[in-house]
Coordinates of C-alpha atoms and ligand atoms in Angstrom, one line a residue:
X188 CA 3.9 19.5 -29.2
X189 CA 4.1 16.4 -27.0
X190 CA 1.2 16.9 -25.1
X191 CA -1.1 15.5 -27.2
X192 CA -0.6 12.0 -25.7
X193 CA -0.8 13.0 -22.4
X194 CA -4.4 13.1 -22.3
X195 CA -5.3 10.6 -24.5
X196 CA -8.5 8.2 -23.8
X197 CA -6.8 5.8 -21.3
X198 CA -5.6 8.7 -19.1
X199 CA -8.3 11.1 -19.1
X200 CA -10.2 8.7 -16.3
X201 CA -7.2 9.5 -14.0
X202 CA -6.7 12.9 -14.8
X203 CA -10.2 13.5 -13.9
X204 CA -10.3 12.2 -10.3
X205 CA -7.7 14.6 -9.8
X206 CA -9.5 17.2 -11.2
X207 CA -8.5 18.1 -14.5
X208 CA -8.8 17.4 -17.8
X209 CA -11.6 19.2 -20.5
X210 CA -11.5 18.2 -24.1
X211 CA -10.8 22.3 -24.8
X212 CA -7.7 22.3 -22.8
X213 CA -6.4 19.1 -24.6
X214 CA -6.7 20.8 -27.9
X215 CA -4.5 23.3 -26.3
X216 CA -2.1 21.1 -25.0
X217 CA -2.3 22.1 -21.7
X218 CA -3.7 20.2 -18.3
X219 CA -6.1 22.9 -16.7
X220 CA -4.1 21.5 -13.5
X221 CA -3.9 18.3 -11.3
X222 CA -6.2 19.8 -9.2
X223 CA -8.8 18.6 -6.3
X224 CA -11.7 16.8 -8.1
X225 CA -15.4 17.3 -7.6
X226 CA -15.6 12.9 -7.6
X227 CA -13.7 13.4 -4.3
X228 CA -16.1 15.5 -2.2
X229 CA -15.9 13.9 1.0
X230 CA -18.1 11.0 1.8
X231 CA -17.8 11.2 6.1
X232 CA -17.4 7.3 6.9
X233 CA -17.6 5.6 3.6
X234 CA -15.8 2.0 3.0
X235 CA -13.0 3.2 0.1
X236 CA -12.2 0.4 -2.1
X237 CA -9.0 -0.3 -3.1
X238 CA -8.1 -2.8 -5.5
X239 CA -4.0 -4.1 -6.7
X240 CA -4.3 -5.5 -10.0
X241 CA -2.3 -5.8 -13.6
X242 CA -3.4 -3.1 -16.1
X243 CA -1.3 -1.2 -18.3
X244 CA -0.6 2.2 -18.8
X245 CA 0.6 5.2 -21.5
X246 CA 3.7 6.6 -19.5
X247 CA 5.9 7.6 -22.7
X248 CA 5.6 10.8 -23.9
X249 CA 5.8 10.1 -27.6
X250 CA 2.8 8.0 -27.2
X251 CA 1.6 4.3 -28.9
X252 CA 3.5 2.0 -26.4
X253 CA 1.7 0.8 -23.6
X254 CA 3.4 -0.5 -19.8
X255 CA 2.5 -3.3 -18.2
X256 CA 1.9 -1.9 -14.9
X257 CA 0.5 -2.4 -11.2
X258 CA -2.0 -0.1 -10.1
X259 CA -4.5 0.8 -7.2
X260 CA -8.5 0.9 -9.1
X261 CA -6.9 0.9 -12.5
X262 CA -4.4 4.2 -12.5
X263 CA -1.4 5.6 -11.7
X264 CA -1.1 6.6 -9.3
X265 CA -4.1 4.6 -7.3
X266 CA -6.9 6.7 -6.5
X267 CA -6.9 9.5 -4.3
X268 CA -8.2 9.3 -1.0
X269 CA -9.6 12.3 0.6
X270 CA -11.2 12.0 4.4
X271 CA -12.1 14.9 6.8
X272 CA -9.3 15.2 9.8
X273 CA -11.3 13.3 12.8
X274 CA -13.4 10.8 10.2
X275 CA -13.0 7.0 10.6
X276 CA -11.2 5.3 7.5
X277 CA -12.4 2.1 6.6
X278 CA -10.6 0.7 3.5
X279 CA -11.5 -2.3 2.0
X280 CA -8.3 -3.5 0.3
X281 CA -8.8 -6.4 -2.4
X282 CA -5.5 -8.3 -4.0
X283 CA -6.0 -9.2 -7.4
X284 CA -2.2 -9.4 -7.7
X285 CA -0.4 -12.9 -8.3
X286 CA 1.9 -12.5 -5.2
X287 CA 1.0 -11.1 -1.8
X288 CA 0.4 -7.4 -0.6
X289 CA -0.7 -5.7 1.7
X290 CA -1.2 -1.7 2.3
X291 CA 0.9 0.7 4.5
X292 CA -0.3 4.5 5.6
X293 CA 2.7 5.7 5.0
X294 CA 2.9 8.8 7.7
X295 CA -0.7 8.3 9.4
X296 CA 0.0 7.1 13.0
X297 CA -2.9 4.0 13.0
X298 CA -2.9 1.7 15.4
X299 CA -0.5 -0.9 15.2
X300 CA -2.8 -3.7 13.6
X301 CA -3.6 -1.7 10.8
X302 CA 0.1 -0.4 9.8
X303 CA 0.3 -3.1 6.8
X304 CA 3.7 -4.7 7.7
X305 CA 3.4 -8.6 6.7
X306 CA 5.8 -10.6 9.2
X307 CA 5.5 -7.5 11.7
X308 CA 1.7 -6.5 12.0
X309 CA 0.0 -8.5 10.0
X310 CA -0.2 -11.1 8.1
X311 CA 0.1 -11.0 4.1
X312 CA -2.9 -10.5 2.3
X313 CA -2.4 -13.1 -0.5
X314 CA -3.9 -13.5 -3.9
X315 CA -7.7 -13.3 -3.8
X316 CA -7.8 -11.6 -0.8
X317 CA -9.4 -8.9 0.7
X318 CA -8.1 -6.7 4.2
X319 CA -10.2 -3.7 6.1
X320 CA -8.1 -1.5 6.9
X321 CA -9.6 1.1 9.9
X322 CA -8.3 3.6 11.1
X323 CA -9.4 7.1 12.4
X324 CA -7.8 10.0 10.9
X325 CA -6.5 12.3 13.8
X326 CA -3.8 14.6 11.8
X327 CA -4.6 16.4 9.0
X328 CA -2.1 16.4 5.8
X329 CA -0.3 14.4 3.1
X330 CA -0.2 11.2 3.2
X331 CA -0.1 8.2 1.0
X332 CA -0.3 4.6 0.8
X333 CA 1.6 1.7 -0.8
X334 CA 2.6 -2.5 -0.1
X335 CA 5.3 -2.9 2.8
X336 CA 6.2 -7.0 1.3
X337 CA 8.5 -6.9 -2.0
X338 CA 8.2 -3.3 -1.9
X339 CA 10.9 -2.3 -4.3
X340 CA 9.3 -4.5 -7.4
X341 CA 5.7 -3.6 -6.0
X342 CA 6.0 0.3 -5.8
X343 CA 8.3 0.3 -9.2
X344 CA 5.5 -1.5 -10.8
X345 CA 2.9 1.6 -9.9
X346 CA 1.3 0.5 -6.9
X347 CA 1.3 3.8 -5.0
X348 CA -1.6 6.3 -4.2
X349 CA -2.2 9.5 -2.2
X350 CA -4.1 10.0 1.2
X351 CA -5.4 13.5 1.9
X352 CA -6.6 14.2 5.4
X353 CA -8.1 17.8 5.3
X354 CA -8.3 20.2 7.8
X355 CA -11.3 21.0 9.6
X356 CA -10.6 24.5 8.6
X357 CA -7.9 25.0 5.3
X358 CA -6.3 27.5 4.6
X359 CA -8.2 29.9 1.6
X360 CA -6.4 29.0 -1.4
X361 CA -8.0 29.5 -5.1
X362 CA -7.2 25.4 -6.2
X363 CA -5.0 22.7 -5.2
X364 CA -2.5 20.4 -6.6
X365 CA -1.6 17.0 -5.7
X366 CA 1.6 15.6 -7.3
X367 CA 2.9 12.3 -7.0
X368 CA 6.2 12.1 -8.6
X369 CA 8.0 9.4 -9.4
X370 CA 10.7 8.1 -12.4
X371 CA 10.3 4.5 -13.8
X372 CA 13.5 2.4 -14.9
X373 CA 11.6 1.3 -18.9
X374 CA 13.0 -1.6 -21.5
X375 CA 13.1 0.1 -25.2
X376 CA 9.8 -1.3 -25.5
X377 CA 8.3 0.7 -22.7
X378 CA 8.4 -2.2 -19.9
X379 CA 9.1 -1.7 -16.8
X380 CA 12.8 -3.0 -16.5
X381 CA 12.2 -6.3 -14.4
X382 CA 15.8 -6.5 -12.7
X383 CA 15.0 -5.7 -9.0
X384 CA 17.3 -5.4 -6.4
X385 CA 20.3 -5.3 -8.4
X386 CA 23.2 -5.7 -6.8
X387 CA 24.6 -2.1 -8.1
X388 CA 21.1 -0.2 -7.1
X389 CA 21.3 -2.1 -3.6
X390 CA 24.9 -0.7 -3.2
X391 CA 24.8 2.6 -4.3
X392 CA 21.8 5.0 -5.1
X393 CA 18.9 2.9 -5.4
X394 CA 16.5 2.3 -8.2
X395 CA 16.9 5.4 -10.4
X396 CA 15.0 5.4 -13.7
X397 CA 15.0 7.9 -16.6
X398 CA 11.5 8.7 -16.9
X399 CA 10.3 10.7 -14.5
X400 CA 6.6 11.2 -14.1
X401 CA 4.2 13.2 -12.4
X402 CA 0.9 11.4 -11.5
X403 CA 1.9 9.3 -14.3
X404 CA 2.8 12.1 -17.3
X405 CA 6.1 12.7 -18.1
X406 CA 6.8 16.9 -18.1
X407 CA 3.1 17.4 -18.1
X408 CA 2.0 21.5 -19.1
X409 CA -0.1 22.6 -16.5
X410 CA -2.5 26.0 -16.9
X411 CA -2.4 28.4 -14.4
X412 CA -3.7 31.4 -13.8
X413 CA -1.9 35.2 -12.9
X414 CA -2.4 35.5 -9.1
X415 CA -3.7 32.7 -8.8
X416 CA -3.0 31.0 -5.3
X417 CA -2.3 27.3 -5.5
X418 CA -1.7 24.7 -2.4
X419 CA 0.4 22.3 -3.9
X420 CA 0.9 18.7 -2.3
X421 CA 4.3 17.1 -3.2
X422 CA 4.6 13.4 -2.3
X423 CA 7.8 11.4 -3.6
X424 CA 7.1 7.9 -4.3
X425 CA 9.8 6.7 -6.2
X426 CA 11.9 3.8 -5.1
X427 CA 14.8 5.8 -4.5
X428 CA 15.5 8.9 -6.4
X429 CA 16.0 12.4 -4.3
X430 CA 14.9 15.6 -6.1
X431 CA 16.4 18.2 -6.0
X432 CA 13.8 21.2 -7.3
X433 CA 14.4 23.9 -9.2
X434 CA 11.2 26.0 -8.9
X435 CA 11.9 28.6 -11.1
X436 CA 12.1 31.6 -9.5
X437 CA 8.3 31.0 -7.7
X438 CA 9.7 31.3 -4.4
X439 CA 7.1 29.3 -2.8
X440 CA 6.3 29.0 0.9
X441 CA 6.7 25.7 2.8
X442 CA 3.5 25.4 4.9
X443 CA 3.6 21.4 5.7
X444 CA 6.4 18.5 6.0
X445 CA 5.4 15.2 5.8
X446 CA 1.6 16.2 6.3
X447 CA 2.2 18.5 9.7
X448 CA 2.4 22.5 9.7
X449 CA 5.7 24.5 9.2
X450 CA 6.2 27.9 10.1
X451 CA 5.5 29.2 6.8
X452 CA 8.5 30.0 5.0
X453 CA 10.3 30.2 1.7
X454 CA 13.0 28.1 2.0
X455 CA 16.8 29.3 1.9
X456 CA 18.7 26.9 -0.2
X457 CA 18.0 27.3 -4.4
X458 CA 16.9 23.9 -4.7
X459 CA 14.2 21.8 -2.8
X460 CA 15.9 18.7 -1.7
X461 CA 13.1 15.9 -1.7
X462 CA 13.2 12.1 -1.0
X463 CA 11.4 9.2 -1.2
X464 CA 8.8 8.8 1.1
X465 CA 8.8 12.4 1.8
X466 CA 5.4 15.2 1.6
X467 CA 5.9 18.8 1.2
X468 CA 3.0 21.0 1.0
X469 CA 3.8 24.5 -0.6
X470 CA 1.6 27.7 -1.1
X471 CA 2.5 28.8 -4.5
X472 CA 1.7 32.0 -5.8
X473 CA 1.7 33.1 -9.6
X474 CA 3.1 36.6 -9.8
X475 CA -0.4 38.5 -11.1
X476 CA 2.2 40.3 -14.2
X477 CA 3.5 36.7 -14.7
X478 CA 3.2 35.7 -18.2
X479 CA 4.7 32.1 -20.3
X480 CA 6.0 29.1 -18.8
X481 CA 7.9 28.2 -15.5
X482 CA 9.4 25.1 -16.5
X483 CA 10.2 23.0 -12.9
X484 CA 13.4 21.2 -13.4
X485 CA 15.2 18.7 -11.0
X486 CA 18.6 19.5 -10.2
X487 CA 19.8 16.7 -8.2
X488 CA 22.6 14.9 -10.7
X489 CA 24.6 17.7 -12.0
X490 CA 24.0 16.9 -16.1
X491 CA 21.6 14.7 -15.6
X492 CA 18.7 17.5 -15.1
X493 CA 15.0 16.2 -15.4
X494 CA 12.3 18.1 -16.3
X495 CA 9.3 18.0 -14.0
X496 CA 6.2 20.4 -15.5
X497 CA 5.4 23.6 -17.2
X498 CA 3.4 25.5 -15.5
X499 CA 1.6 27.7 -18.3
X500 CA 0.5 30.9 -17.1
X501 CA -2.9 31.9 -19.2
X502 CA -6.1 33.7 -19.2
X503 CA -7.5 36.3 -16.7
X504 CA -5.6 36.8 -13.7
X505 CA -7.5 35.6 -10.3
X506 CA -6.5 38.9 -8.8
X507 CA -4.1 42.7 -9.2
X508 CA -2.0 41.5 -6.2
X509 CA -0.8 38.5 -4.6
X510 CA -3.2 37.2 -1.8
X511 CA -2.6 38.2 1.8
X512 CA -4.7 36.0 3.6
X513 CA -2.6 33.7 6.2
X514 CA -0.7 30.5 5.6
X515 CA 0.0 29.2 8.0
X516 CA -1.9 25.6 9.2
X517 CA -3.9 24.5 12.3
X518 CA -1.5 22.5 14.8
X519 CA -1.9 18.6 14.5
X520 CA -2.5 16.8 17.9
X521 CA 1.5 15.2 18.2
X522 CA 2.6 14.8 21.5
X523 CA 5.2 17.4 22.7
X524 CA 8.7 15.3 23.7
X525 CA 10.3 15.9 27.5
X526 CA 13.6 16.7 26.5
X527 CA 14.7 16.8 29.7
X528 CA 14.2 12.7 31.1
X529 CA 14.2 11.5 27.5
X530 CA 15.3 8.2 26.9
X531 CA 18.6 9.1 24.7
X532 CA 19.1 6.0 21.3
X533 CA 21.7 6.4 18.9
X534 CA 21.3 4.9 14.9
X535 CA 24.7 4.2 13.1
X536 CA 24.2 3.4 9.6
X537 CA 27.4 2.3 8.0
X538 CA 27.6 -0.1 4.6
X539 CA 27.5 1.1 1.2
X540 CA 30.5 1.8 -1.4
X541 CA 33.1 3.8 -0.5
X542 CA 31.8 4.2 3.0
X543 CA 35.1 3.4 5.0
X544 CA 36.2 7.0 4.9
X545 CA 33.0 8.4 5.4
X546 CA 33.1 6.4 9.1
X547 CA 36.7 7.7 9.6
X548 CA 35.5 11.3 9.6
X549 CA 32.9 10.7 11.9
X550 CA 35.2 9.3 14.6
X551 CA 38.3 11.4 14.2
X552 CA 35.6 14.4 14.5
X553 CA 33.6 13.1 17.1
X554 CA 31.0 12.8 15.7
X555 CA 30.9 8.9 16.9
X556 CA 32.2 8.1 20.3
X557 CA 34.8 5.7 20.5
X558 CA 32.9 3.3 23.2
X559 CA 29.9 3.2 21.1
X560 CA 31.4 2.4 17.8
X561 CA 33.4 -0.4 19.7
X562 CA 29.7 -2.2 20.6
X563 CA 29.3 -1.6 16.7
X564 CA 32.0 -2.8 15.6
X565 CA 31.6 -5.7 17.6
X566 CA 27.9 -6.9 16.2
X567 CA 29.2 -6.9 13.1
X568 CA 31.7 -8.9 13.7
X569 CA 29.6 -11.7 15.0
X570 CA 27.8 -11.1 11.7
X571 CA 30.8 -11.5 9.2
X572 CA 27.6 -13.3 7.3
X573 CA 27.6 -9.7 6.2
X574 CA 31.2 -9.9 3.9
X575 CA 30.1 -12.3 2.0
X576 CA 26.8 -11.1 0.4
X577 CA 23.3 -9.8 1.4
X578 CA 23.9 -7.5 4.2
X579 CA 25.4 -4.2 2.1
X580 CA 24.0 -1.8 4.6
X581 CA 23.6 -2.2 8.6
X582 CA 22.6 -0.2 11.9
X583 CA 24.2 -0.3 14.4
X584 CA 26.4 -2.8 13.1
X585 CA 23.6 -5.3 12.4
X586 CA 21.4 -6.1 9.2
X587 CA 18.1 -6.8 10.4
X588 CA 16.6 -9.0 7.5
X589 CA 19.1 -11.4 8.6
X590 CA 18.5 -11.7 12.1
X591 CA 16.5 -12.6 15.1
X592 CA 17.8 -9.4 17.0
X593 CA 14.7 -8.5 17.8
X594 CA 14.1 -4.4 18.3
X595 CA 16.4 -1.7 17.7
X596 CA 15.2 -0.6 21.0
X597 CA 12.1 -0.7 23.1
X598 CA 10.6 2.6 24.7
X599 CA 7.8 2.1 27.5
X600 CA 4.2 4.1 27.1
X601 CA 4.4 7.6 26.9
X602 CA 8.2 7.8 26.9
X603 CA 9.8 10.3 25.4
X604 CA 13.0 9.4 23.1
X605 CA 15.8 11.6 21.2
X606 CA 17.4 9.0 19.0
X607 CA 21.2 10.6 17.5
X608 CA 20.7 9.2 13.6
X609 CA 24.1 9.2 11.8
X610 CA 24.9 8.5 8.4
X611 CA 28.2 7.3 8.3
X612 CA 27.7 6.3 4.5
X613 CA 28.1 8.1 1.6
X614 CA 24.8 8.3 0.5
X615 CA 21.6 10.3 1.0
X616 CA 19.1 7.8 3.4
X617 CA 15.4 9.9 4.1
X618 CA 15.0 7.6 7.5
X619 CA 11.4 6.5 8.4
X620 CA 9.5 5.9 11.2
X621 CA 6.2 3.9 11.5
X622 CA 3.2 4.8 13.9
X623 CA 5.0 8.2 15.2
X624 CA 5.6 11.7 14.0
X625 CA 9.4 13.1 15.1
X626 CA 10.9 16.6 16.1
X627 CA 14.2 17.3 14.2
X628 CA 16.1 18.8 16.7
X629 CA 19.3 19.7 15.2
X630 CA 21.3 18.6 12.3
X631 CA 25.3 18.1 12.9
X632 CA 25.1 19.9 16.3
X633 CA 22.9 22.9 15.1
X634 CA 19.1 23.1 16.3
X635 CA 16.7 23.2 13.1
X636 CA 15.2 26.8 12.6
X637 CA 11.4 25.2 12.7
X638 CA 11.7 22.1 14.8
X639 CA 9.7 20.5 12.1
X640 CA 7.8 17.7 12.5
X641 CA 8.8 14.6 10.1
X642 CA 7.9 11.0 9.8
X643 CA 11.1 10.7 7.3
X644 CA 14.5 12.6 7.8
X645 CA 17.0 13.0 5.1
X646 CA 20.5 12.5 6.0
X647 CA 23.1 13.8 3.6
X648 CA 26.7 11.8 3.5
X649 CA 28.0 12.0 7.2
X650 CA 25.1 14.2 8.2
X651 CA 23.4 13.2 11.9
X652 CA 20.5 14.4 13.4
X653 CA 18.6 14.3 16.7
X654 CA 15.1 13.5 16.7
X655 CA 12.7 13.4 19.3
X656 CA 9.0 12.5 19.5
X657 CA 6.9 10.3 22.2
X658 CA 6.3 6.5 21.9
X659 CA 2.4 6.7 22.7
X660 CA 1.3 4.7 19.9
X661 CA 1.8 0.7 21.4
X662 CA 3.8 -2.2 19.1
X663 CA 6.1 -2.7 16.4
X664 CA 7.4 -0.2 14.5
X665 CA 9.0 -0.3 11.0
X666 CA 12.7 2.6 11.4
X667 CA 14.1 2.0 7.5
X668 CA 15.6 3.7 5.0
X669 CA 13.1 4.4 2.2
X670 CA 15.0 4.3 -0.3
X671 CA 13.9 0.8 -1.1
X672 CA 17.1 -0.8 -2.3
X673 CA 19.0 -0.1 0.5
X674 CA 15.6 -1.0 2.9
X675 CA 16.0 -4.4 1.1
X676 CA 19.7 -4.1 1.8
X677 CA 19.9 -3.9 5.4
X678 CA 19.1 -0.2 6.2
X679 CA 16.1 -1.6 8.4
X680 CA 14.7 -2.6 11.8
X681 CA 11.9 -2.0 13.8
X682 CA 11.5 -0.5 17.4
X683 CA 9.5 -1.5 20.0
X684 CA 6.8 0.3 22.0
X685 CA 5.0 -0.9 25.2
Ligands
C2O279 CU1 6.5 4.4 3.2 CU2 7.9 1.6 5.8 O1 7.2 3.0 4.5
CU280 CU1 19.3 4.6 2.2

């Protein structure tokens, strides 16, 4: 049994600030669960400190070796944040780091000041520094935090953490979960491979690695109990790897995307698909005759399956039946969009290997209108910069880190915008915007089932989407791709609100 390194010495101060961990349940080779810890009862106003630093952690599951890593206070992932919905944030953040950093609320709509972008809304907080971050928390849900300079090398090296904004009033649930997931690219000495930005992982699916964690233990066993209720929080903070979860056979309800309320539902398709950048908050319930192991798998890459946990069903059960208390989440404050005078924006991202059919499709289905592709076309021919290196992926017929273009587009105060996103690549992109939570309308023509709410939208090869939300939130705003690699190769820009 592998387990035995997962909770040796230098990880049981992590696995306790989420909650679990007990010397008895280590002898049995089980983690009780990653569950909410009693160090995190809320302290209303506090200053959080956050500190980036070296340190090294155990991420192998056969034990001894030890990574060189970059962490938030001394684990990963960085320590969890938990505020009241409503509370003032004030973060202290403090780089011990050799190279400039900074900290982004990835999903929280702060004000613009405070959104960590160096060369956009702030500047970098360099070596020996310290930055307050403040912001007030108005929407309740997952979030997390992580650098926005030299992401790809700063989030591969560990520097991630999770920000929970609780409801006033959540819904009854017996414990929750909070899972950070993420894989690591590792030398044969455990290192973390120190090739960023390879030109392959730039071009095709991003930084994948073979080890994939969660909250820093590789295929952690995790004891549950029968009918017991569980909120679990998903957040994906790997550089670019999509999951694809297998939750075997649980069936759980979706209740939250990217931190705001879903009609609760149990998804349709067999697999979750979930990408970088992205939240999902489940209500999980452990039939009360359940029994064994429910191994979670990720079925993204056919063949290449990864393991994710074992959840270990054991001891009395919590109760005869499965709970029928409600699900569903208290409505975050988002501004409804005005369909009707929106401002209409289209996003074309091209680039990528074996993209040129892809685009063909598009147009000969019309998918992409002749008139607008022409404007494309013709931006990227004033950039031919882009043939010979650098530029891999563009929008709208542009790459943005090598330019003075300026904004994608600029929307005045309180205008409402339905921006067309198409993916005429083919790869998966989850698209991000800063500062703003978005409607999906529809996907490839079809309006979504539950309008959900998103700060990041997947796009499948050739998939588009309309999204909608209100630009109330005033100043630059990062719209990437978050799958890092292809951030860092041109799948990036900003937009603009008055
Ligand atoms: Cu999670 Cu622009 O970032
Ligand atoms: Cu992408």
């Amino acid at each position: 049994m592998k387990t035995q390194s997962i909770l040796r010495p230098s990880r049981r101060g992590f696995l306790q600030t989420l909650g679990a961990g007990s010397a008895a349940a280590a002898a049995l080779g089980v983690i009780p669960g990653f569950g909410r810890g009693l160090a995190h009862a809320t302290n209303s106003n506090a200053t959080h400190h956050v500190a980036a630093a070296p340190t090294s952690v155990n991420l192998l599951p056969a034990g001894g070796m030890q990574t060189p890593v970059w962490a938030y206070n001394g684990t990963v992932p960085g320590g969890l944040l938990r505020v009241k919905q409503g509370e003032d944030v004030h973060v202290r953040f403090d780089n011990q780091l050799s190279e400039a950093s900074s900290i982004h609320w990835h999903g929280v709509r702060v004000p613009n000041a405070m959104d960590g972008v160096p060369g956009l809304t702030q500047k970098p907080v360099a070596p020996g520094e310290i930055f307050d971050y403040r912001f007030n928390a108005r929407d309740a849900g997952t979030y997390w935090y992580h650098p926005h300079i030299n992401s790809p090398t700063q989030l591969a090296r560990g520097l991630y953490g999770a920000l929970i904004v609780e409801e006033a009033e959540p819904v009854a649930v017996d414990r929750e979960f909070v899972w950070l997931i993420d894989d690591w690219r590792l030398g044969e000495t455990g290192e973390i491979d120190p090739t960023f930005n390879g030109g392959h992982d730039v071009g095709h699916a991003g930084r994948l690695g073979e080890l994939v964690t969660i909250n820093g233990v590789a295929n952690p066993a995790i004891a549950v109990r029968p009918g017991e209720r569980i909120r679990l929080r998903l957040i994906n903070t790997a550089n670019a790897r999509v999951f694809a979860i297998d939750f075997a056979g649980l069936a759980p309800h979706l209740v939250a995307l990217d931190g705001h309320p879903v009609t609760p539902h149990v998804p349709d398709t067999p697999v979750f698909l979930f990408a970088p950048g992205m939240r999902a908050d489940f209500i999980l319930d452990v039939p009360p005759d359940a029994s064994g192991d429910f191994a979670l798998i990720d079925r993204f890459f056919d063949g290449l399956e990864n393991p994710l946990a074992r959840l270990r069903v054991q001891g009395n059960p919590v109760r005869g039946d499965i709970a029928q208390t409600s699900m569903a989440l208290p409505a975050n404050p988002l501004p409804e969009p005005d369909l009707q005078n929106a401002r209409r924006e289209q996003l074309l991202y091209t680039g990528g290997m074996m993209g040129g059919g892809v685009l063909r499709h598009l147009v000969e289905t019309g998918k992409i209108e002749a008139g607008f592709l022409g404007e494309v076309r013709s931006m990227a021919q004033s950039m031919m910069g882009m043939m010979t290196g650098g530029g891999v992926w563009m929008v709208n017929g542009r790459d943005p880190e090598r330019d003075e273009l300026g904004p994608l587009f600029s929307l005045g105060n309180g205008e409402s915008c339905v921006v067309t996103v198409t993916n005429a690549t083919a790869w998966y992109h989850p698209i991000h915007l800063h500062g703003h939570a978005f409607r999906v309308l529809s996907r490839d023509g079809q309006p979504t089932r539950y309008q959900e709410w998103q700060d990041t939208v997947l796009l499948a090869p050739a998939e588009q989407a309309e999204i909608a939300f209100v630009a109330d939130n005033p100043g630059d705003w990062m719209l990437h791709c978050h799958i890092l690699e292809h951030k860092f190769g041109g799948m990036s820009g900003f937009i603009r609100t008055a």
